[in-house]
Amino acid sequence: MGLTQATLCLISQDGKILLGMKRKDLFGGGKYNGPGGKVNPGETLEQAAVRELREESGLQAELQDLNKVGELTFYFPEGQEKYNQTVHVYQVSKWHGELGNSDEMIWNWFSHQAIPYHQMWDSDKHFLPLILQGKRLKGTFYFNEDRKVKEKDLREVDSL
């Protein structure tokens, strides 16, 4: 069985990043994250990113306003393999629409210096600062039973 393909959108402007607190009863609940989710059958990665952005935040972007900056694979421990996935990370340069909370997320803007890494996936503190510095990344993260990073391979790449 192949890995689930998913997307993550990073919306950043004026030294701030948009993060949403995921509802507690969902996968990743109680953690801040950007908009994103699974790719549906028949969708391209970019189409999924645009759809998830709209569904979760109310914001709309055009395909040409997506810039792929990361390809990250996450492996969970035995018994949690259904969560194994490759996440395609996009910076979104332009968007329109009105930001609104959804059934899944409650949105907040954070300065780049005040990102709440302690309330995010443990892997985020490793890749997000590098992406915000303008780097493109490929990486693999292995989580332990407590969903802490037990091993990682993260490298900068020229293109994705």
PDB file of C-alpha atoms in Angstrom:
ATOM      1  CA  MET A   1       0.000   0.000   0.000  1.00  0.00           C
ATOM      2  CA  GLY A   2       1.383   3.404  -0.968  1.00  0.00           C
ATOM      3  CA  LEU A   3       1.721   6.356   1.320  1.00  0.00           C
ATOM      4  CA  THR A   4      -1.154   8.786   1.685  1.00  0.00           C
ATOM      5  CA  GLN A   5      -0.464  11.976  -0.274  1.00  0.00           C
ATOM      6  CA  ALA A   6      -1.334  15.205   1.516  1.00  0.00           C
ATOM      7  CA  THR A   7      -0.730  18.945   1.260  1.00  0.00           C
ATOM      8  CA  LEU A   8       0.181  21.757   3.621  1.00  0.00           C
ATOM      9  CA  CYS A   9      -0.180  25.441   2.751  1.00  0.00           C
ATOM     10  CA  LEU A  10       1.958  28.092   4.416  1.00  0.00           C
ATOM     11  CA  ILE A  11       0.434  31.555   4.373  1.00  0.00           C
ATOM     12  CA  SER A  12       2.937  34.148   5.501  1.00  0.00           C
ATOM     13  CA  GLN A  13       2.994  37.932   5.154  1.00  0.00           C
ATOM     14  CA  ASP A  14       4.559  40.878   6.949  1.00  0.00           C
ATOM     15  CA  GLY A  15       6.609  38.610   9.220  1.00  0.00           C
ATOM     16  CA  LYS A  16       3.556  36.640  10.341  1.00  0.00           C
ATOM     17  CA  ILE A  17       2.297  33.140   9.567  1.00  0.00           C
ATOM     18  CA  LEU A  18      -1.284  31.885   9.589  1.00  0.00           C
ATOM     19  CA  LEU A  19      -1.812  28.810  11.768  1.00  0.00           C
ATOM     20  CA  GLY A  20      -4.992  27.079  12.827  1.00  0.00           C
ATOM     21  CA  MET A  21      -5.706  25.159  16.003  1.00  0.00           C
ATOM     22  CA  LYS A  22      -7.108  21.779  14.973  1.00  0.00           C
ATOM     23  CA  ARG A  23     -10.233  20.593  16.748  1.00  0.00           C
ATOM     24  CA  LYS A  24      -9.314  18.064  19.436  1.00  0.00           C
ATOM     25  CA  ASP A  25     -11.319  15.124  18.075  1.00  0.00           C
ATOM     26  CA  LEU A  26      -9.486  15.145  14.710  1.00  0.00           C
ATOM     27  CA  PHE A  27      -6.090  13.725  13.704  1.00  0.00           C
ATOM     28  CA  GLY A  28      -3.568  16.265  14.975  1.00  0.00           C
ATOM     29  CA  GLY A  29      -6.207  17.708  17.274  1.00  0.00           C
ATOM     30  CA  GLY A  30      -5.067  20.306  19.779  1.00  0.00           C
ATOM     31  CA  LYS A  31      -2.125  21.297  17.578  1.00  0.00           C
ATOM     32  CA  TYR A  32      -1.500  24.340  15.391  1.00  0.00           C
ATOM     33  CA  ASN A  33      -0.940  23.705  11.709  1.00  0.00           C
ATOM     34  CA  GLY A  34      -1.448  25.318   8.333  1.00  0.00           C
ATOM     35  CA  PRO A  35      -4.344  24.452   6.036  1.00  0.00           C
ATOM     36  CA  GLY A  36      -3.983  21.191   4.174  1.00  0.00           C
ATOM     37  CA  GLY A  37      -5.086  17.617   3.937  1.00  0.00           C
ATOM     38  CA  LYS A  38      -5.372  14.504   1.854  1.00  0.00           C
ATOM     39  CA  VAL A  39      -5.323  14.514  -1.935  1.00  0.00           C
ATOM     40  CA  ASN A  40      -8.577  13.152  -3.374  1.00  0.00           C
ATOM     41  CA  PRO A  41      -8.611  10.678  -6.286  1.00  0.00           C
ATOM     42  CA  GLY A  42      -8.323  12.532  -9.586  1.00  0.00           C
ATOM     43  CA  GLU A  43      -6.874  15.676  -7.978  1.00  0.00           C
ATOM     44  CA  THR A  44      -3.407  17.043  -8.590  1.00  0.00           C
ATOM     45  CA  LEU A  45      -1.364  18.014  -5.557  1.00  0.00           C
ATOM     46  CA  GLU A  46      -1.909  21.677  -6.359  1.00  0.00           C
ATOM     47  CA  GLN A  47      -5.664  21.272  -6.785  1.00  0.00           C
ATOM     48  CA  ALA A  48      -5.817  19.553  -3.391  1.00  0.00           C
ATOM     49  CA  ALA A  49      -3.822  22.374  -1.773  1.00  0.00           C
ATOM     50  CA  VAL A  50      -6.169  25.028  -3.211  1.00  0.00           C
ATOM     51  CA  ARG A  51      -9.265  23.038  -2.167  1.00  0.00           C
ATOM     52  CA  GLU A  52      -8.028  22.405   1.377  1.00  0.00           C
ATOM     53  CA  LEU A  53      -7.067  26.074   1.780  1.00  0.00           C
ATOM     54  CA  ARG A  54     -10.581  27.146   0.745  1.00  0.00           C
ATOM     55  CA  GLU A  55     -12.393  24.490   2.828  1.00  0.00           C
ATOM     56  CA  GLU A  56     -10.426  25.067   6.017  1.00  0.00           C
ATOM     57  CA  SER A  57      -9.897  28.845   5.967  1.00  0.00           C
ATOM     58  CA  GLY A  58     -12.220  30.457   3.417  1.00  0.00           C
ATOM     59  CA  LEU A  59      -9.175  31.828   1.574  1.00  0.00           C
ATOM     60  CA  GLN A  60      -8.797  31.195  -2.135  1.00  0.00           C
ATOM     61  CA  ALA A  61      -5.622  30.946  -4.185  1.00  0.00           C
ATOM     62  CA  GLU A  62      -4.895  30.284  -7.824  1.00  0.00           C
ATOM     63  CA  LEU A  63      -2.706  27.352  -8.874  1.00  0.00           C
ATOM     64  CA  GLN A  64      -0.003  29.716 -10.162  1.00  0.00           C
ATOM     65  CA  ASP A  65       0.251  31.318  -6.696  1.00  0.00           C
ATOM     66  CA  LEU A  66       1.499  28.072  -5.134  1.00  0.00           C
ATOM     67  CA  ASN A  67       5.237  27.551  -4.714  1.00  0.00           C
ATOM     68  CA  LYS A  68       6.286  24.034  -3.692  1.00  0.00           C
ATOM     69  CA  VAL A  69       8.879  24.340  -0.929  1.00  0.00           C
ATOM     70  CA  GLY A  70       8.853  20.953   0.724  1.00  0.00           C
ATOM     71  CA  GLU A  71       8.251  17.256   0.346  1.00  0.00           C
ATOM     72  CA  LEU A  72       8.167  15.612   3.758  1.00  0.00           C
ATOM     73  CA  THR A  73       7.408  11.987   4.566  1.00  0.00           C
ATOM     74  CA  PHE A  74       6.182  11.017   8.005  1.00  0.00           C
ATOM     75  CA  TYR A  75       6.276   7.513   9.459  1.00  0.00           C
ATOM     76  CA  PHE A  76       4.366   6.595  12.595  1.00  0.00           C
ATOM     77  CA  PRO A  77       5.095   3.661  14.917  1.00  0.00           C
ATOM     78  CA  GLU A  78       3.621   0.184  14.715  1.00  0.00           C
ATOM     79  CA  GLY A  79      -0.136   0.287  15.090  1.00  0.00           C
ATOM     80  CA  GLN A  80      -0.324   3.854  13.697  1.00  0.00           C
ATOM     81  CA  GLU A  81       0.867   3.108  10.152  1.00  0.00           C
ATOM     82  CA  LYS A  82      -2.419   4.353   8.689  1.00  0.00           C
ATOM     83  CA  TYR A  83      -1.098   7.862   9.355  1.00  0.00           C
ATOM     84  CA  ASN A  84       2.080   7.410   7.274  1.00  0.00           C
ATOM     85  CA  GLN A  85       2.070  10.090   4.597  1.00  0.00           C
ATOM     86  CA  THR A  86       4.010  12.306   2.254  1.00  0.00           C
ATOM     87  CA  VAL A  87       3.110  15.964   2.694  1.00  0.00           C
ATOM     88  CA  HIS A  88       3.713  18.374  -0.174  1.00  0.00           C
ATOM     89  CA  VAL A  89       4.344  21.813   1.313  1.00  0.00           C
ATOM     90  CA  TYR A  90       3.396  24.972  -0.585  1.00  0.00           C
ATOM     91  CA  GLN A  91       3.965  28.613   0.171  1.00  0.00           C
ATOM     92  CA  VAL A  92       1.014  30.638  -1.028  1.00  0.00           C
ATOM     93  CA  SER A  93       2.077  34.032  -2.358  1.00  0.00           C
ATOM     94  CA  LYS A  94      -1.352  35.545  -3.107  1.00  0.00           C
ATOM     95  CA  TRP A  95      -4.855  34.813  -1.960  1.00  0.00           C
ATOM     96  CA  HIS A  96      -8.245  36.465  -1.660  1.00  0.00           C
ATOM     97  CA  GLY A  97     -11.422  35.915   0.260  1.00  0.00           C
ATOM     98  CA  GLU A  98     -12.258  36.303   3.892  1.00  0.00           C
ATOM     99  CA  LEU A  99     -10.477  34.292   6.558  1.00  0.00           C
ATOM    100  CA  GLY A 100     -12.934  32.348   8.667  1.00  0.00           C
ATOM    101  CA  ASN A 101     -12.853  29.541  11.183  1.00  0.00           C
ATOM    102  CA  SER A 102     -14.093  26.155   9.993  1.00  0.00           C
ATOM    103  CA  ASP A 103     -15.389  22.951  11.537  1.00  0.00           C
ATOM    104  CA  GLU A 104     -11.749  21.832  11.718  1.00  0.00           C
ATOM    105  CA  MET A 105      -9.651  24.916  12.503  1.00  0.00           C
ATOM    106  CA  ILE A 106      -9.591  28.159  14.484  1.00  0.00           C
ATOM    107  CA  TRP A 107      -7.149  30.615  12.855  1.00  0.00           C
ATOM    108  CA  ASN A 108      -4.532  32.941  14.337  1.00  0.00           C
ATOM    109  CA  TRP A 109      -1.643  34.975  12.934  1.00  0.00           C
ATOM    110  CA  PHE A 110       1.730  34.534  14.692  1.00  0.00           C
ATOM    111  CA  SER A 111       4.909  36.531  14.228  1.00  0.00           C
ATOM    112  CA  HIS A 112       7.744  34.385  12.921  1.00  0.00           C
ATOM    113  CA  GLN A 113       9.491  34.957  16.257  1.00  0.00           C
ATOM    114  CA  ALA A 114       6.487  33.728  18.277  1.00  0.00           C
ATOM    115  CA  ILE A 115       5.460  30.559  16.438  1.00  0.00           C
ATOM    116  CA  PRO A 116       3.998  28.197  19.074  1.00  0.00           C
ATOM    117  CA  TYR A 117       6.195  25.181  18.277  1.00  0.00           C
ATOM    118  CA  HIS A 118       5.311  23.664  21.676  1.00  0.00           C
ATOM    119  CA  GLN A 119       1.693  23.383  20.420  1.00  0.00           C
ATOM    120  CA  MET A 120       2.586  21.947  16.997  1.00  0.00           C
ATOM    121  CA  TRP A 121       3.759  18.630  15.597  1.00  0.00           C
ATOM    122  CA  ASP A 122       7.238  17.915  16.941  1.00  0.00           C
ATOM    123  CA  SER A 123       8.625  17.796  13.379  1.00  0.00           C
ATOM    124  CA  ASP A 124       7.527  21.373  12.611  1.00  0.00           C
ATOM    125  CA  LYS A 125      10.320  22.952  14.673  1.00  0.00           C
ATOM    126  CA  HIS A 126      12.827  21.222  12.380  1.00  0.00           C
ATOM    127  CA  PHE A 127      11.478  22.218   8.959  1.00  0.00           C
ATOM    128  CA  LEU A 128       9.319  25.327   9.362  1.00  0.00           C
ATOM    129  CA  PRO A 129      12.096  27.777  10.335  1.00  0.00           C
ATOM    130  CA  LEU A 130      14.131  26.638   7.313  1.00  0.00           C
ATOM    131  CA  ILE A 131      11.209  27.089   4.921  1.00  0.00           C
ATOM    132  CA  LEU A 132      10.520  30.542   6.355  1.00  0.00           C
ATOM    133  CA  GLN A 133      14.179  31.367   5.580  1.00  0.00           C
ATOM    134  CA  GLY A 134      13.464  30.568   1.915  1.00  0.00           C
ATOM    135  CA  LYS A 135      14.868  27.022   1.748  1.00  0.00           C
ATOM    136  CA  ARG A 136      13.355  24.111  -0.184  1.00  0.00           C
ATOM    137  CA  LEU A 137      13.420  20.840   1.727  1.00  0.00           C
ATOM    138  CA  LYS A 138      13.080  17.096   1.333  1.00  0.00           C
ATOM    139  CA  GLY A 139      12.836  15.077   4.459  1.00  0.00           C
ATOM    140  CA  THR A 140      11.736  12.004   6.310  1.00  0.00           C
ATOM    141  CA  PHE A 141      10.582  11.949   9.913  1.00  0.00           C
ATOM    142  CA  TYR A 142      10.023   8.924  12.132  1.00  0.00           C
ATOM    143  CA  PHE A 143       7.794   9.399  15.172  1.00  0.00           C
ATOM    144  CA  ASN A 144       7.829   7.354  18.376  1.00  0.00           C
ATOM    145  CA  GLU A 145       4.708   6.253  20.276  1.00  0.00           C
ATOM    146  CA  ASP A 146       4.453   9.711  21.893  1.00  0.00           C
ATOM    147  CA  ARG A 147       4.540  11.322  18.423  1.00  0.00           C
ATOM    148  CA  LYS A 148       7.925  12.883  19.096  1.00  0.00           C
ATOM    149  CA  VAL A 149      10.576  12.785  16.380  1.00  0.00           C
ATOM    150  CA  LYS A 150      12.881   9.852  17.076  1.00  0.00           C
ATOM    151  CA  GLU A 151      14.803  10.088  13.795  1.00  0.00           C
ATOM    152  CA  LYS A 152      14.929  12.478  10.856  1.00  0.00           C
ATOM    153  CA  ASP A 153      16.674  13.061   7.544  1.00  0.00           C
ATOM    154  CA  LEU A 154      16.158  16.647   6.385  1.00  0.00           C
ATOM    155  CA  ARG A 155      18.098  18.278   3.571  1.00  0.00           C
ATOM    156  CA  GLU A 156      17.945  21.367   1.420  1.00  0.00           C
ATOM    157  CA  VAL A 157      17.336  20.781  -2.286  1.00  0.00           C
ATOM    158  CA  ASP A 158      17.511  23.008  -5.349  1.00  0.00           C
ATOM    159  CA  SER A 159      14.163  21.956  -6.763  1.00  0.00           C
ATOM    160  CA  LEU A 160      11.178  19.723  -6.077  1.00  0.00           C
TER     161      LEU A 160
END
